[in-house]
Short mmCIF file of C-alpha atoms in Angstrom, two decimals:
data_model
loop_
_atom_site.label_atom_id
_atom_site.label_comp_id
_atom_site.label_asym_id
_atom_site.label_seq_id
_atom_site.Cartn_x
_atom_site.Cartn_y
_atom_site.Cartn_z
CA MET A 1 -30.09 -111.23 -143.23
CA ALA A 2 -26.95 -110.43 -145.22
CA ARG A 3 -25.96 -106.81 -145.30
CA SER A 4 -27.44 -105.00 -148.21
CA VAL A 5 -25.06 -104.37 -151.08
CA LYS A 6 -27.43 -102.28 -153.14
CA GLN A 7 -26.88 -98.59 -153.57
CA PRO A 8 -29.49 -96.67 -151.61
CA ASP A 9 -30.17 -94.50 -154.64
CA ALA A 10 -30.91 -97.28 -157.12
CA PRO A 11 -34.56 -98.21 -157.17
CA LEU A 12 -35.68 -100.93 -159.59
CA PRO A 13 -35.21 -99.21 -162.96
CA PRO A 14 -37.66 -98.48 -165.78
CA GLY A 15 -38.35 -101.37 -168.11
CA THR A 16 -38.22 -103.95 -165.31
CA PRO A 17 -41.35 -106.04 -164.82
CA ALA A 18 -42.87 -104.83 -161.55
CA PRO A 19 -42.38 -107.45 -158.82
CA PRO A 20 -45.60 -109.04 -157.60
CA ILE A 21 -47.50 -107.29 -154.83
CA ASP A 22 -49.25 -109.21 -152.09
CA VAL A 23 -49.62 -107.07 -148.99
CA PRO A 24 -52.49 -106.14 -146.66
CA VAL A 25 -54.03 -102.69 -146.87
CA SER A 26 -56.44 -103.30 -144.00
CA PRO A 27 -56.99 -106.02 -141.40
CA ASP A 28 -59.06 -108.01 -143.92
CA GLN A 29 -57.99 -106.83 -147.36
CA ARG A 30 -54.93 -107.56 -149.47
CA LEU A 31 -53.57 -105.80 -152.49
CA SER A 32 -52.15 -107.37 -155.66
CA LEU A 33 -50.53 -105.96 -158.77
CA GLU A 34 -53.16 -107.69 -160.92
CA GLN A 35 -55.84 -105.44 -159.45
CA PHE A 36 -54.18 -102.53 -161.22
CA ARG A 37 -53.67 -104.07 -164.66
CA GLY A 38 -54.93 -101.75 -167.33
CA ALA A 39 -54.22 -98.56 -165.40
CA PRO A 40 -51.05 -96.81 -164.29
CA LEU A 41 -50.14 -97.37 -160.65
CA VAL A 42 -48.13 -94.99 -158.47
CA LEU A 43 -46.33 -96.59 -155.53
CA VAL A 44 -45.24 -94.17 -152.84
CA PHE A 45 -42.77 -95.86 -150.49
CA TYR A 46 -42.18 -93.84 -147.33
CA PRO A 47 -40.22 -94.54 -144.16
CA ALA A 48 -42.90 -94.43 -141.50
CA ASP A 49 -46.38 -93.36 -140.53
CA TRP A 50 -46.45 -90.22 -138.34
CA SER A 51 -42.98 -88.89 -139.13
CA PRO A 52 -43.20 -85.25 -140.22
CA VAL A 53 -41.79 -85.37 -143.74
CA CYS A 54 -43.74 -88.45 -144.84
CA SER A 55 -46.87 -86.85 -143.57
CA ASP A 56 -46.27 -83.79 -145.72
CA GLU A 57 -45.42 -86.03 -148.66
CA LEU A 58 -48.58 -88.08 -148.23
CA ALA A 59 -50.64 -84.94 -147.63
CA LEU A 60 -49.51 -83.68 -151.03
CA PHE A 61 -50.32 -86.95 -152.82
CA ASN A 62 -53.62 -87.05 -150.94
CA GLU A 63 -54.46 -83.56 -152.15
CA LEU A 64 -53.59 -84.60 -155.70
CA LEU A 65 -55.78 -87.71 -155.81
CA PRO A 66 -58.34 -86.00 -158.11
CA GLU A 67 -55.48 -85.11 -160.45
CA PHE A 68 -54.21 -88.70 -160.47
CA GLU A 69 -57.74 -89.88 -161.10
CA ARG A 70 -57.97 -87.54 -164.06
CA LEU A 71 -54.84 -89.20 -165.43
CA GLY A 72 -56.43 -92.61 -164.82
CA ALA A 73 -53.81 -93.57 -162.23
CA LYS A 74 -54.17 -95.21 -158.83
CA VAL A 75 -51.97 -94.30 -155.86
CA VAL A 76 -50.85 -96.63 -153.06
CA GLY A 77 -48.64 -95.70 -150.11
CA VAL A 78 -46.25 -98.32 -148.71
CA SER A 79 -44.35 -98.49 -145.44
CA CYS A 80 -43.33 -101.22 -143.01
CA ASP A 81 -45.92 -100.15 -140.42
CA GLY A 82 -48.69 -102.55 -139.48
CA VAL A 83 -52.27 -102.31 -140.74
CA TRP A 84 -53.64 -100.98 -137.47
CA CYS A 85 -51.04 -98.25 -137.41
CA HIS A 86 -51.85 -97.39 -141.03
CA GLN A 87 -55.53 -97.26 -140.15
CA ALA A 88 -55.04 -94.83 -137.29
CA PHE A 89 -52.65 -92.72 -139.35
CA ALA A 90 -54.99 -92.54 -142.35
CA ARG A 91 -57.93 -91.63 -140.14
CA GLU A 92 -56.03 -88.95 -138.27
CA ARG A 93 -54.67 -87.34 -141.46
CA GLY A 94 -57.75 -87.85 -143.64
CA LEU A 95 -55.76 -89.87 -146.20
CA HIS A 96 -57.88 -91.40 -148.94
CA MET A 97 -55.38 -93.64 -150.70
CA PRO A 98 -54.77 -97.24 -149.58
CA LEU A 99 -51.71 -97.68 -147.37
CA ALA A 100 -50.04 -101.04 -147.89
CA SER A 101 -48.40 -102.68 -144.91
CA ASP A 102 -45.01 -104.20 -145.74
CA PHE A 103 -44.79 -105.52 -142.20
CA HIS A 104 -44.78 -109.31 -142.53
CA PRO A 105 -42.62 -110.80 -143.84
CA LYS A 106 -40.93 -107.53 -143.12
CA ALA A 107 -40.09 -105.40 -146.14
CA ALA A 108 -40.65 -108.21 -148.67
CA LEU A 109 -42.25 -105.74 -151.06
CA SER A 110 -39.85 -102.84 -150.58
CA ARG A 111 -36.84 -105.17 -150.90
CA ALA A 112 -38.24 -106.49 -154.19
CA TYR A 113 -38.46 -102.91 -155.48
CA HIS A 114 -35.01 -102.00 -154.11
CA ALA A 115 -36.72 -99.47 -151.92
CA TYR A 116 -35.67 -100.73 -148.50
CA ARG A 117 -33.08 -99.17 -146.26
CA GLU A 118 -31.52 -102.12 -144.50
CA GLU A 119 -29.51 -100.10 -141.98
CA ASP A 120 -32.57 -98.26 -140.70
CA GLY A 121 -35.16 -100.99 -141.15
CA VAL A 122 -37.54 -98.70 -143.05
CA CYS A 123 -38.62 -98.07 -146.63
CA GLU A 124 -36.71 -95.57 -148.70
CA ARG A 125 -38.55 -92.48 -149.81
CA ALA A 126 -39.10 -93.97 -153.27
CA LEU A 127 -41.61 -93.35 -156.04
CA PHE A 128 -42.59 -95.74 -158.83
CA VAL A 129 -44.90 -95.36 -161.79
CA ILE A 130 -45.96 -98.77 -163.09
CA ASP A 131 -47.48 -98.92 -166.56
CA PRO A 132 -50.85 -100.56 -167.32
CA GLU A 133 -49.06 -103.77 -168.34
CA GLY A 134 -47.18 -104.10 -165.10
CA LYS A 135 -43.79 -102.77 -166.11
CA ILE A 136 -41.91 -100.09 -164.23
CA PHE A 137 -42.11 -96.91 -166.27
CA TRP A 138 -40.36 -94.47 -163.93
CA SER A 139 -38.69 -94.67 -160.54
CA TYR A 140 -37.01 -92.25 -158.17
CA VAL A 141 -35.48 -92.32 -154.70
CA SER A 142 -35.14 -89.09 -152.82
CA PRO A 143 -32.90 -88.40 -149.82
CA MET A 144 -34.64 -89.55 -146.64
CA GLU A 145 -35.20 -86.05 -145.30
CA VAL A 146 -36.41 -84.53 -148.57
CA ASN A 147 -40.03 -84.58 -149.62
CA PRO A 148 -39.74 -85.49 -153.32
CA GLY A 149 -42.89 -83.64 -154.35
CA ALA A 150 -45.18 -84.89 -157.09
CA ASP A 151 -43.83 -83.19 -160.20
CA GLY A 152 -41.70 -86.16 -161.24
CA VAL A 153 -44.62 -88.56 -160.93
CA LEU A 154 -46.99 -86.26 -162.80
CA ASP A 155 -44.46 -85.68 -165.59
CA ALA A 156 -43.99 -89.45 -165.90
CA LEU A 157 -47.72 -90.13 -165.93
CA GLU A 158 -48.23 -87.55 -168.65
CA ARG A 159 -45.51 -89.12 -170.76
CA LEU A 160 -47.07 -92.51 -170.12
CA THR A 161 -50.61 -91.56 -170.96
CA GLY A 162 -49.78 -88.99 -173.60
CA THR A 163 -51.98 -86.55 -171.75
CA PHE A 164 -51.12 -82.91 -171.71
CA SER A 165 -53.13 -81.26 -169.05
CA SER A 166 -54.30 -77.70 -169.07
CA ASP A 167 -51.92 -77.15 -166.17
CA ALA A 168 -48.96 -78.19 -168.28
CA ALA A 169 -50.19 -75.76 -170.91
CA ALA A 170 -50.43 -73.13 -168.20
CA GLY A 171 -46.76 -73.87 -167.60
CA GLN A 172 -45.87 -72.30 -170.93
CA PRO A 173 -44.46 -68.84 -170.58
CA GLN A 174 -47.28 -66.36 -170.49
CA GLN A 175 -46.50 -62.74 -169.84
CA GLU A 176 -42.76 -63.09 -169.62
CA ALA A 177 -40.89 -65.28 -172.01
CA SER A 178 -37.82 -66.87 -170.50
CA PRO A 179 -34.69 -65.40 -172.02
CA MET B 1 -37.28 -80.74 -160.12
CA SER B 2 -36.78 -77.37 -158.63
CA ARG B 3 -37.32 -74.59 -161.10
CA LEU B 4 -40.32 -72.35 -161.17
CA ARG B 5 -42.29 -73.43 -164.22
CA ILE B 6 -44.83 -70.62 -164.18
CA PRO B 7 -43.07 -67.32 -164.81
CA VAL B 8 -44.08 -64.32 -162.76
CA GLY B 9 -46.59 -62.30 -164.70
CA SER B 10 -49.55 -59.98 -164.59
CA GLN B 11 -51.75 -62.74 -163.17
CA ASP B 12 -49.69 -62.66 -159.97
CA HIS B 13 -50.14 -60.84 -156.69
CA LEU B 14 -46.94 -58.93 -156.26
CA ILE B 15 -45.25 -56.30 -154.16
CA GLY B 16 -42.23 -54.36 -155.36
CA PRO B 17 -41.09 -52.86 -158.64
CA PRO B 18 -40.98 -54.93 -161.84
CA THR B 19 -37.39 -53.76 -162.28
CA ALA B 20 -36.23 -55.37 -159.02
CA ARG B 21 -33.13 -57.49 -159.45
CA LEU B 22 -34.53 -60.17 -157.17
CA THR B 23 -37.85 -61.96 -157.11
CA LEU B 24 -39.05 -64.02 -154.18
CA VAL B 25 -42.03 -66.25 -154.92
CA GLU B 26 -43.86 -67.93 -152.07
CA TYR B 27 -46.37 -70.74 -152.41
CA GLY B 28 -48.42 -70.47 -149.25
CA ASP B 29 -51.44 -71.80 -147.39
CA PHE B 30 -53.30 -69.42 -145.05
CA GLN B 31 -53.93 -72.14 -142.48
CA CYS B 32 -50.41 -73.57 -142.47
CA PRO B 33 -48.62 -72.63 -139.23
CA TYR B 34 -45.21 -72.55 -140.94
CA CYS B 35 -46.58 -70.09 -143.49
CA GLY B 36 -47.86 -68.10 -140.53
CA GLU B 37 -44.29 -67.92 -139.22
CA ALA B 38 -42.95 -67.15 -142.67
CA TYR B 39 -45.38 -64.22 -142.98
CA TRP B 40 -43.58 -62.26 -140.26
CA GLU B 41 -40.16 -63.16 -141.65
CA VAL B 42 -41.05 -62.12 -145.18
CA ASN B 43 -42.36 -58.82 -143.84
CA LYS B 44 -38.95 -58.16 -142.29
CA VAL B 45 -37.23 -59.15 -145.52
CA LEU B 46 -39.45 -56.79 -147.53
CA ALA B 47 -38.73 -53.93 -145.13
CA ALA B 48 -35.00 -54.56 -145.36
CA MET B 49 -34.79 -55.02 -149.13
CA GLY B 50 -37.03 -52.19 -150.23
CA ASP B 51 -37.04 -51.66 -153.99
CA GLN B 52 -34.46 -54.34 -154.63
CA LEU B 53 -37.00 -57.12 -154.16
CA ARG B 54 -40.20 -58.15 -155.83
CA TYR B 55 -42.36 -60.52 -153.78
CA VAL B 56 -45.04 -62.77 -155.23
CA PHE B 57 -47.61 -64.78 -153.29
CA ARG B 58 -49.24 -67.81 -154.88
CA HIS B 59 -51.81 -70.14 -153.36
CA PHE B 60 -50.91 -73.64 -152.25
CA PRO B 61 -53.78 -74.73 -149.99
CA LEU B 62 -53.51 -78.29 -148.69
CA THR B 63 -57.23 -78.59 -148.18
CA GLU B 64 -57.27 -82.15 -146.89
CA ALA B 65 -54.89 -81.21 -144.10
CA HIS B 66 -56.22 -77.69 -143.58
CA PRO B 67 -59.98 -77.52 -143.92
CA PHE B 68 -60.12 -73.70 -143.82
CA ALA B 69 -57.26 -73.10 -146.24
CA MET B 70 -59.33 -73.01 -149.42
CA GLN B 71 -62.00 -70.65 -148.17
CA ALA B 72 -59.31 -68.37 -146.80
CA ALA B 73 -57.61 -68.34 -150.21
CA GLU B 74 -60.97 -67.61 -151.82
CA ALA B 75 -61.45 -64.72 -149.41
CA ALA B 76 -58.08 -63.29 -150.42
CA GLU B 77 -59.07 -63.51 -154.08
CA ALA B 78 -62.49 -62.02 -153.42
CA ALA B 79 -60.75 -59.11 -151.67
CA ASP B 80 -58.39 -58.85 -154.64
CA ALA B 81 -61.39 -58.41 -156.91
CA GLN B 82 -62.03 -55.27 -154.86
CA GLY B 83 -58.41 -54.18 -154.91
CA GLN B 84 -57.47 -55.36 -151.42
CA PHE B 85 -55.54 -58.59 -151.78
CA TRP B 86 -52.61 -57.67 -149.57
CA GLU B 87 -54.83 -56.17 -146.88
CA MET B 88 -56.78 -59.43 -146.69
CA HIS B 89 -53.56 -61.46 -146.88
CA ARG B 90 -52.38 -59.56 -143.81
CA LEU B 91 -55.62 -60.09 -141.89
CA LEU B 92 -55.66 -63.80 -142.70
CA TYR B 93 -52.09 -64.42 -141.56
CA GLU B 94 -52.47 -62.25 -138.49
CA ASN B 95 -55.63 -64.13 -137.50
CA GLN B 96 -54.71 -67.62 -138.65
CA GLN B 97 -56.60 -69.27 -135.82
CA ALA B 98 -59.92 -67.86 -137.09
CA LEU B 99 -60.53 -68.64 -140.74
CA ASP B 100 -64.14 -69.81 -140.48
CA ALA B 101 -66.76 -68.26 -142.77
CA GLU B 102 -67.97 -65.82 -140.16
CA SER B 103 -64.47 -64.54 -139.45
CA LEU B 104 -63.81 -64.10 -143.17
CA LEU B 105 -66.90 -61.93 -143.44
CA ALA B 106 -65.74 -59.92 -140.45
CA TYR B 107 -62.35 -59.29 -142.12
CA ALA B 108 -64.11 -58.18 -145.28
CA ARG B 109 -66.19 -55.77 -143.20
CA THR B 110 -63.02 -54.43 -141.57
CA LEU B 111 -61.70 -53.68 -145.06
CA ASP B 112 -64.96 -52.00 -145.94
CA LEU B 113 -65.52 -54.28 -148.92
CA ASP B 114 -68.78 -54.51 -150.82
CA MET B 115 -70.22 -57.28 -148.65
CA GLY B 116 -72.84 -58.50 -151.10
CA ARG B 117 -70.25 -59.00 -153.76
CA PHE B 118 -67.71 -60.55 -151.38
CA ALA B 119 -70.21 -63.07 -149.99
CA ARG B 120 -71.42 -63.94 -153.49
CA ASP B 121 -67.87 -64.48 -154.77
CA LEU B 122 -67.28 -66.87 -151.89
CA SER B 123 -70.53 -68.78 -152.16
CA GLU B 124 -70.18 -69.14 -155.93
CA HIS B 125 -66.54 -70.18 -155.55
CA ARG B 126 -65.70 -67.72 -158.24
CA PHE B 127 -61.94 -67.94 -157.70
CA LEU B 128 -61.59 -71.66 -157.02
CA GLU B 129 -60.20 -72.37 -160.47
CA ARG B 130 -57.59 -69.65 -160.20
CA ILE B 131 -56.45 -70.96 -156.83
CA ARG B 132 -56.30 -74.50 -158.18
CA ARG B 133 -54.19 -73.22 -161.08
CA ASP B 134 -51.74 -71.63 -158.64
CA PHE B 135 -51.62 -74.89 -156.71
CA MET B 136 -50.99 -77.10 -159.74
CA GLY B 137 -48.36 -74.69 -161.06
CA GLY B 138 -46.62 -75.09 -157.69
CA VAL B 139 -46.90 -78.86 -157.77
CA ARG B 140 -45.41 -78.96 -161.26
CA SER B 141 -42.56 -76.75 -160.08
CA GLY B 142 -41.77 -79.28 -157.36
CA VAL B 143 -43.40 -77.53 -154.40
CA SER B 144 -43.91 -80.33 -151.92
CA GLY B 145 -45.12 -78.47 -148.87
CA THR B 146 -45.61 -74.97 -147.57
CA PRO B 147 -44.19 -72.43 -147.49
CA GLY B 148 -42.50 -73.15 -150.83
CA PHE B 149 -40.01 -70.46 -151.86
CA PHE B 150 -38.31 -69.64 -155.15
CA ILE B 151 -35.62 -67.01 -155.52
CA ASN B 152 -35.22 -65.82 -159.09
CA GLY B 153 -36.90 -68.98 -160.26
CA GLU B 154 -34.74 -71.41 -158.26
CA SER B 155 -36.25 -73.42 -155.46
CA TYR B 156 -35.05 -72.31 -152.03
CA VAL B 157 -35.42 -75.00 -149.40
CA GLY B 158 -34.34 -74.44 -145.84
CA ASP B 159 -34.38 -71.89 -143.09
CA PHE B 160 -36.85 -69.13 -143.93
CA SER B 161 -36.04 -66.82 -141.04
CA ALA B 162 -35.48 -63.22 -142.13
CA PRO B 163 -31.69 -63.37 -141.51
CA ALA B 164 -31.40 -66.57 -143.55
CA LEU B 165 -33.49 -65.24 -146.42
CA LEU B 166 -31.64 -61.93 -146.36
CA SER B 167 -28.25 -63.57 -146.43
CA VAL B 168 -29.24 -65.52 -149.54
CA LEU B 169 -30.91 -62.55 -151.21
CA GLN B 170 -28.13 -60.10 -150.40
CA GLY B 171 -25.46 -62.66 -151.18
CA GLY B 172 -26.25 -62.17 -154.83
CA ASP B 173 -27.67 -64.51 -157.37
CA ALA B 174 -25.21 -67.31 -156.74
CA GLY B 175 -25.26 -69.71 -153.85
CA VAL B 176 -28.97 -70.31 -153.70
CA PRO B 177 -29.31 -73.72 -152.09
CA GLU B 178 -31.00 -76.25 -154.26
CA TYR B 179 -32.04 -79.81 -153.64
CA SER B 180 -31.39 -82.60 -156.10
#
């Protein structure tokens, strides 16, 4: 493999048609982009099962699944770990979203999304919101050691769906107006 | 991605005078071990800063990871309804290993709360919505895990030992570390 020339902080940008997805999410189940047509899809690329920061990151997205559902969006985690590893990880952590295995051919999916870190052999910590027609609507790569949180994804989903949740309304200044 | 979107207001649990120059907001989870560590550190910070600091606690229970976190948060709110939020907050963090329903009732008894009302507030999940609102406000402010700190509205990520927090707080308003 040639050395990567891409900038680590340049995920596939908004407006780009989302590259096809064909990866296993369990020993006998594969995932495709077509399955998500008609609804926004959130792809959460993370470096590895079991590492502390990813686990916090996935725990947060896991906790927010009802919120994503309310916005009509589906969430899929992606790393280069194998399906059996994903299965054990999901069971141990009580994760309810599918975890896609970008294991073979290694990193085909994360490379296509410019979310692969060649020098470390793992996915970047990258987030994508794909619109219901299969185009990238929003993307973000965070430094490896930083949990990106979910505010960027939720903001993007709200812009995409035109939804303004009660929580966003709660975000308006209440008792104290900002100066 | 790192500013507090929900301003501190009368809906908050807070310690310290409203005129304090500095405000420390923590998003915390009663079952999170790191929050348990932070509890002792924040206590030292509060003792050292006195009237210069206002401290706000908001709920951020990661219920899928911490099965007792939500009921503990509900217990704190139910105690708040009887004027004893901080007393319950203290009992919960000082007994983090026992947050089951029976223990929560025992803490309420220790605080001499109206037990009928306390138990009813828990079983009816009277404060669930309020806790969820705290949580979502944290998420929208970029809180990604606990404890999540904000100093004067800016996210503070990093060492939350008392000396580290004090050096940032006493260093003035500038120099608060921020991530991307």
